[in-house]
CSV table of C-alpha atoms in Angstrom, one decimal:
chain,number,residue,atom,x,y,z
A,115,MET,CA,-28.7,0.0,-7.8
A,116,THR,CA,-28.6,2.4,-10.6
A,117,ALA,CA,-25.3,3.3,-12.4
A,118,GLY,CA,-25.5,6.9,-11.0
A,119,VAL,CA,-25.8,5.7,-7.4
A,120,ALA,CA,-22.9,3.2,-7.9
A,121,SER,CA,-20.8,6.0,-9.3
A,122,ARG,CA,-21.4,8.3,-6.4
A,123,LYS,CA,-20.7,5.4,-4.0
A,124,HIS,CA,-17.5,4.2,-5.6
A,125,VAL,CA,-15.9,7.1,-7.5
A,126,SER,CA,-14.3,10.3,-6.1
A,127,ARG,CA,-12.0,13.0,-7.4
A,128,PRO,CA,-9.3,13.6,-4.7
A,129,GLY,CA,-7.3,16.0,-6.8
A,130,PRO,CA,-6.8,17.7,-10.2
A,131,GLY,CA,-6.4,15.0,-12.8
A,132,VAL,CA,-6.9,12.2,-10.3
A,133,THR,CA,-10.0,10.0,-10.0
A,134,ALA,CA,-10.3,7.3,-7.3
A,135,VAL,CA,-12.4,4.2,-7.9
A,136,ARG,CA,-13.0,2.1,-4.8
A,137,ALA,CA,-13.4,-1.7,-5.1
A,138,ASP,CA,-16.0,-3.6,-3.1
A,139,ASN,CA,-13.5,-5.5,-1.0
A,140,PRO,CA,-13.8,-4.0,2.5
A,141,GLY,CA,-12.1,-5.8,5.4
A,142,PRO,CA,-9.8,-5.5,8.4
A,143,LEU,CA,-6.7,-5.1,6.2
A,144,THR,CA,-8.4,-3.3,3.2
A,145,LEU,CA,-10.5,-0.8,5.3
A,146,THR,CA,-13.3,0.4,3.0
A,147,GLY,CA,-11.7,-1.3,-0.1
A,148,THR,CA,-8.8,-1.0,-2.5
A,149,GLN,CA,-8.5,2.3,-4.3
A,150,THR,CA,-7.7,2.2,-8.1
A,151,TYR,CA,-6.5,5.6,-9.3
A,152,VAL,CA,-6.9,7.0,-12.8
A,153,ILE,CA,-4.2,9.7,-13.2
A,154,GLY,CA,-3.9,12.3,-15.9
A,155,THR,CA,-6.2,13.8,-18.5
A,156,GLY,CA,-4.9,11.7,-21.4
A,157,PRO,CA,-3.0,9.6,-22.0
A,158,LEU,CA,-3.8,8.2,-18.6
A,159,ILE,CA,-2.2,6.0,-16.0
A,160,VAL,CA,-4.2,3.4,-14.2
A,161,LEU,CA,-2.7,2.6,-10.8
A,162,ASP,CA,-3.5,-0.6,-9.0
A,163,PRO,CA,-6.4,-2.1,-11.0
A,164,GLY,CA,-7.5,-4.0,-7.9
A,165,PRO,CA,-9.1,-7.4,-7.2
A,166,HIS,CA,-10.5,-9.5,-10.0
A,167,ASP,CA,-14.0,-7.9,-10.0
A,168,GLU,CA,-15.8,-7.2,-13.3
A,169,ALA,CA,-18.0,-4.6,-11.8
A,170,HIS,CA,-15.0,-2.7,-10.4
A,171,LEU,CA,-13.2,-2.9,-13.8
A,172,GLY,CA,-16.4,-1.6,-15.4
A,173,ARG,CA,-16.4,1.4,-13.1
A,174,VAL,CA,-12.8,2.1,-13.9
A,175,ASP,CA,-13.6,1.8,-17.6
A,176,ASP,CA,-16.4,4.3,-17.2
A,177,VAL,CA,-13.9,6.8,-15.7
A,178,ILE,CA,-11.4,6.2,-18.6
A,179,ALA,CA,-14.2,6.9,-21.0
A,180,GLY,CA,-12.4,5.8,-24.1
A,181,ARG,CA,-9.3,8.0,-23.5
A,182,PRO,CA,-5.9,6.5,-24.3
A,183,VAL,CA,-4.0,4.8,-21.4
A,184,ALA,CA,-0.2,5.0,-21.4
A,185,ALA,CA,0.3,2.3,-18.7
A,186,VAL,CA,-1.3,0.2,-16.0
A,187,CYS,CA,0.9,0.4,-13.0
A,188,LEU,CA,1.1,-1.6,-9.8
A,189,THR,CA,2.4,-0.6,-6.3
A,190,HIS,CA,3.0,-4.3,-5.4
A,191,ALA,CA,1.8,-7.8,-6.1
A,192,HIS,CA,-0.8,-8.4,-3.2
A,193,ALA,CA,-4.0,-9.7,-4.9
A,194,ASP,CA,-6.3,-6.9,-3.6
A,195,HIS,CA,-4.1,-4.5,-5.8
A,196,SER,CA,-3.0,-6.7,-8.6
A,197,ALA,CA,-5.4,-9.6,-9.3
A,198,ALA,CA,-7.0,-7.7,-12.2
A,199,ALA,CA,-3.6,-6.7,-13.7
A,200,ALA,CA,-3.6,-9.0,-16.7
A,201,ASP,CA,-7.2,-8.1,-17.6
A,202,ALA,CA,-6.5,-4.4,-17.1
A,203,ALA,CA,-3.4,-4.5,-19.3
A,204,ALA,CA,-5.4,-6.4,-22.0
A,205,ARG,CA,-8.1,-3.7,-21.9
A,206,TRP,CA,-6.1,-0.5,-21.5
A,207,GLY,CA,-2.3,-0.5,-21.8
A,208,GLU,CA,1.1,-1.9,-20.9
A,209,LEU,CA,1.6,-3.2,-17.4
A,210,ARG,CA,4.4,-1.4,-15.5
A,211,ALA,CA,5.7,-2.4,-12.0
A,212,SER,CA,8.9,-3.3,-10.3
A,213,ALA,CA,10.6,-6.4,-11.7
A,214,ALA,CA,9.8,-8.3,-8.5
A,215,THR,CA,6.1,-7.4,-8.8
A,216,LEU,CA,5.9,-8.5,-12.4
A,217,ASP,CA,7.5,-11.8,-11.5
A,218,ARG,CA,5.1,-12.4,-8.6
A,219,VAL,CA,1.9,-11.6,-10.6
A,220,GLY,CA,3.2,-13.7,-13.5
A,221,SER,CA,2.1,-11.2,-16.1
A,222,ALA,CA,4.0,-9.7,-19.0
A,223,GLY,CA,5.0,-6.1,-18.7
A,224,ARG,CA,7.8,-3.7,-18.5
A,225,ALA,CA,9.8,-3.3,-15.3
A,226,LEU,CA,10.1,0.1,-13.6
A,227,ALA,CA,13.5,1.1,-12.2
A,228,ASP,CA,13.7,3.0,-8.9
A,229,ASP,CA,13.2,6.7,-9.5
A,230,GLU,CA,12.0,6.1,-13.1
A,231,ALA,CA,9.6,8.7,-14.4
A,232,LEU,CA,6.5,8.1,-16.5
A,233,GLU,CA,5.4,11.1,-18.5
A,234,PRO,CA,2.1,10.3,-20.2
A,235,GLY,CA,1.5,13.9,-21.3
A,236,GLU,CA,-0.4,17.1,-20.3
A,237,GLY,CA,2.3,18.0,-17.7
A,238,PHE,CA,1.8,14.9,-15.6
A,239,ARG,CA,5.1,13.3,-14.4
A,240,LEU,CA,4.8,10.3,-12.2
A,241,ARG,CA,8.0,9.0,-10.5
A,242,ALA,CA,8.2,5.4,-9.2
A,243,ILE,CA,9.9,5.2,-5.8
A,244,ALA,CA,11.2,1.9,-4.4
A,245,THR,CA,9.7,1.6,-0.9
A,246,PRO,CA,10.1,-1.9,0.5
A,247,GLY,CA,8.8,-2.6,4.0
A,248,HIS,CA,5.1,-3.7,3.7
A,249,SER,CA,6.4,-6.0,1.0
A,250,ALA,CA,9.8,-6.3,-0.7
A,251,ASP,CA,8.5,-5.4,-4.1
A,252,HIS,CA,6.6,-2.3,-3.2
A,253,LEU,CA,6.6,1.0,-5.1
A,254,CYS,CA,5.1,4.4,-4.3
A,255,TYR,CA,4.5,6.9,-7.0
A,256,LEU,CA,5.0,10.7,-6.7
A,257,LEU,CA,2.9,13.0,-8.9
A,258,GLU,CA,5.5,15.8,-9.2
A,259,ARG,CA,3.3,18.7,-10.3
A,260,SER,CA,1.1,18.5,-7.1
A,261,ARG,CA,3.6,16.7,-4.8
A,262,THR,CA,0.9,14.1,-4.4
A,263,LEU,CA,2.2,10.7,-3.2
A,264,PHE,CA,0.4,7.5,-4.0
A,265,THR,CA,1.4,5.2,-1.1
A,266,GLY,CA,-0.2,1.9,-1.9
A,267,ASP,CA,0.0,-0.2,1.3
A,268,LEU,CA,3.1,1.5,2.7
A,269,VAL,CA,0.9,4.2,4.4
A,270,LEU,CA,-2.8,3.8,4.8
A,271,GLY,CA,-5.4,6.5,5.2
A,272,GLU,CA,-5.9,5.4,8.8
A,273,GLY,CA,-4.3,2.9,11.2
A,274,SER,CA,-1.1,1.0,10.4
A,275,THR,CA,-0.2,-1.3,7.6
A,276,MET,CA,0.8,-5.0,8.1
A,277,ILE,CA,4.4,-5.9,8.0
A,278,ALA,CA,4.4,-9.7,7.5
A,279,HIS,CA,7.7,-11.5,8.0
A,280,PRO,CA,9.7,-12.5,5.9
A,281,ASP,CA,8.5,-10.5,2.9
A,282,GLY,CA,7.9,-7.5,5.1
A,283,SER,CA,10.7,-5.8,7.0
A,284,VAL,CA,10.5,-3.2,9.8
A,285,GLY,CA,14.0,-1.9,9.0
A,286,ALA,CA,13.1,-1.4,5.3
A,287,TYR,CA,9.8,0.1,6.3
A,288,LEU,CA,11.4,2.8,8.4
A,289,ALA,CA,13.9,3.5,5.7
A,290,SER,CA,11.1,3.9,3.1
A,291,LEU,CA,9.2,6.3,5.4
A,292,ALA,CA,12.4,8.4,5.7
A,293,ARG,CA,12.9,8.4,2.0
A,294,LEU,CA,9.3,9.5,1.4
A,295,ALA,CA,9.6,12.3,4.0
A,296,ALA,CA,12.8,13.6,2.2
A,297,LEU,CA,10.7,14.0,-1.0
A,298,ARG,CA,8.5,16.6,0.9
A,299,PRO,CA,5.2,15.4,-0.4
A,300,GLU,CA,2.2,17.6,0.3
A,301,ARG,CA,-0.6,15.0,0.1
A,302,LEU,CA,-0.9,11.2,0.4
A,303,LEU,CA,-3.4,9.1,-1.6
A,304,PRO,CA,-3.2,5.6,-0.1
A,305,GLY,CA,-4.3,2.3,-1.5
A,306,HIS,CA,-6.9,2.0,1.3
A,307,GLY,CA,-8.7,4.8,3.2
A,308,SER,CA,-9.1,8.5,2.7
A,309,PRO,CA,-6.7,11.1,1.3
A,310,VAL,CA,-4.2,12.5,3.9
A,311,GLU,CA,-3.8,16.2,3.7
A,312,ASP,CA,-0.8,16.6,6.0
A,313,ALA,CA,1.6,14.2,4.4
A,314,LEU,CA,4.7,14.8,6.5
A,315,ALA,CA,2.7,14.6,9.8
A,316,ARG,CA,1.2,11.2,8.7
A,317,LEU,CA,4.6,9.8,7.7
A,318,GLU,CA,6.0,10.8,11.1
A,319,GLU,CA,2.9,9.3,12.8
A,320,CYS,CA,3.6,6.0,11.1
A,321,ARG,CA,7.3,6.1,12.0
A,322,ALA,CA,6.6,6.8,15.7
A,323,HIS,CA,3.9,4.1,15.9
A,324,ARG,CA,6.3,1.5,14.5
A,325,LEU,CA,9.0,2.5,16.9
A,326,ARG,CA,6.5,2.2,19.8
A,327,ARG,CA,5.7,-1.3,18.7
A,328,VAL,CA,9.3,-2.2,18.5
A,329,ALA,CA,9.8,-0.9,22.1
A,330,SER,CA,6.7,-3.0,23.2
A,331,VAL,CA,8.1,-6.2,21.7
A,332,ARG,CA,11.5,-5.5,23.4
A,333,ARG,CA,9.8,-5.0,26.7
A,334,ALA,CA,7.8,-8.2,26.3
A,335,LEU,CA,11.0,-10.2,25.6
A,336,GLU,CA,12.8,-8.6,28.6
A,337,ALA,CA,9.8,-9.6,30.7
A,338,GLY,CA,10.3,-13.2,29.6
A,339,ALA,CA,7.7,-13.7,26.9
A,340,ARG,CA,8.8,-16.5,24.6
A,341,THR,CA,5.7,-17.6,22.7
A,342,PRO,CA,3.7,-15.8,20.0
A,343,GLU,CA,0.7,-15.8,22.3
A,344,GLY,CA,2.7,-14.1,25.1
A,345,ILE,CA,4.3,-11.5,22.9
A,346,ARG,CA,1.0,-10.8,21.2
A,347,ALA,CA,-0.9,-10.3,24.5
A,348,ALA,CA,1.9,-7.9,25.7
A,349,VAL,CA,2.0,-5.9,22.5
A,350,TYR,CA,-1.6,-5.9,21.3
A,351,GLY,CA,-3.7,-6.7,24.3
A,352,ASP,CA,-7.1,-8.5,23.8
A,353,LEU,CA,-6.9,-8.8,20.1
A,354,PRO,CA,-9.8,-10.4,18.2
A,355,VAL,CA,-9.1,-14.0,17.0
A,356,SER,CA,-9.5,-12.9,13.4
A,357,HIS,CA,-6.4,-10.7,13.8
A,358,HIS,CA,-4.1,-13.3,15.5
A,359,ALA,CA,-2.5,-14.7,12.3
A,360,ALA,CA,-1.7,-11.2,11.0
A,361,ALA,CA,-0.3,-10.1,14.4
A,362,ASP,CA,1.9,-13.1,14.7
A,363,LEU,CA,3.5,-12.5,11.3
A,364,THR,CA,4.1,-8.9,12.2
A,365,ILE,CA,5.6,-9.9,15.5
A,366,ARG,CA,8.1,-12.1,13.6
A,367,ALA,CA,9.0,-9.0,11.6
A,368,TYR,CA,9.7,-7.1,14.9
A,369,LEU,CA,11.8,-10.0,16.2
A,370,ALA,CA,13.8,-10.0,13.0
A,371,TYR,CA,14.4,-6.2,13.4
A,372,LEU,CA,15.5,-6.7,17.0
A,373,GLY,CA,17.9,-9.5,16.0
A,374,GLU,CA,15.9,-12.3,17.4
A,375,THR,CA,15.7,-15.6,15.5
A,376,SER,CA,12.5,-17.6,15.0
A,377,SER,CA,14.1,-20.5,16.8
A,378,SER,CA,14.4,-18.4,20.0
A,379,ILE,CA,10.6,-18.1,20.2
A,380,SER,CA,8.6,-21.3,20.9
A,381,ARG,CA,6.0,-22.3,18.5
A,382,ARG,CA,4.2,-24.1,21.3
A,383,ARG,CA,0.4,-23.6,21.3
């Protein structure tokens, strides 16, 4: 494959001063792959350098094209977003993330406080917003000039994100969606999937979907389901085996939200 074909396949420009570079890690949870965003016109911010993939980092480097980088930021510590963090920081600039994310990835960097702003220049102001739910350490980032919200894994371009107990929390997720809606973003750029043009409608869609799932788990419990298999079948139907582990972790998160304890659900197989 030529460099030009690779660029057209992996690189897009979803907005003024924003370039997306998609990693080659597609899958059920990553959709078409993790999006790394290069933000600004210089100095730049690199958001979520992605998996440890030299070809991907090379494509990001091509987009940077020698311009100064103010910071390499992370939304959270999951490896498909952060495995390349140390290499990216060594190449381009200081690593910035929540204190919990820095601890989890084990890399040196400077912690971002909730609502802290990064101002690399050229009128770009990026605010870090604490948004636990998908994971406890998660941040979203608001590009204030365009009201563009980088949502990491909190909101995907399509479908719903995983909330895996105990790091994930349904209650925290719903609260984070409400906080983001109050910011009145106009556009979402997710960590996986395509840009979302109607930001508020998508946030409401995610909230409503999650509440429907909560109601489904509640109905399953009321009907007598007491095993992960029973609850999974009632909530998700005929789910592929490859999705069972993820579904069971999410079910645990729903049970915690409903006040159920793990001991009340049999682990019998």
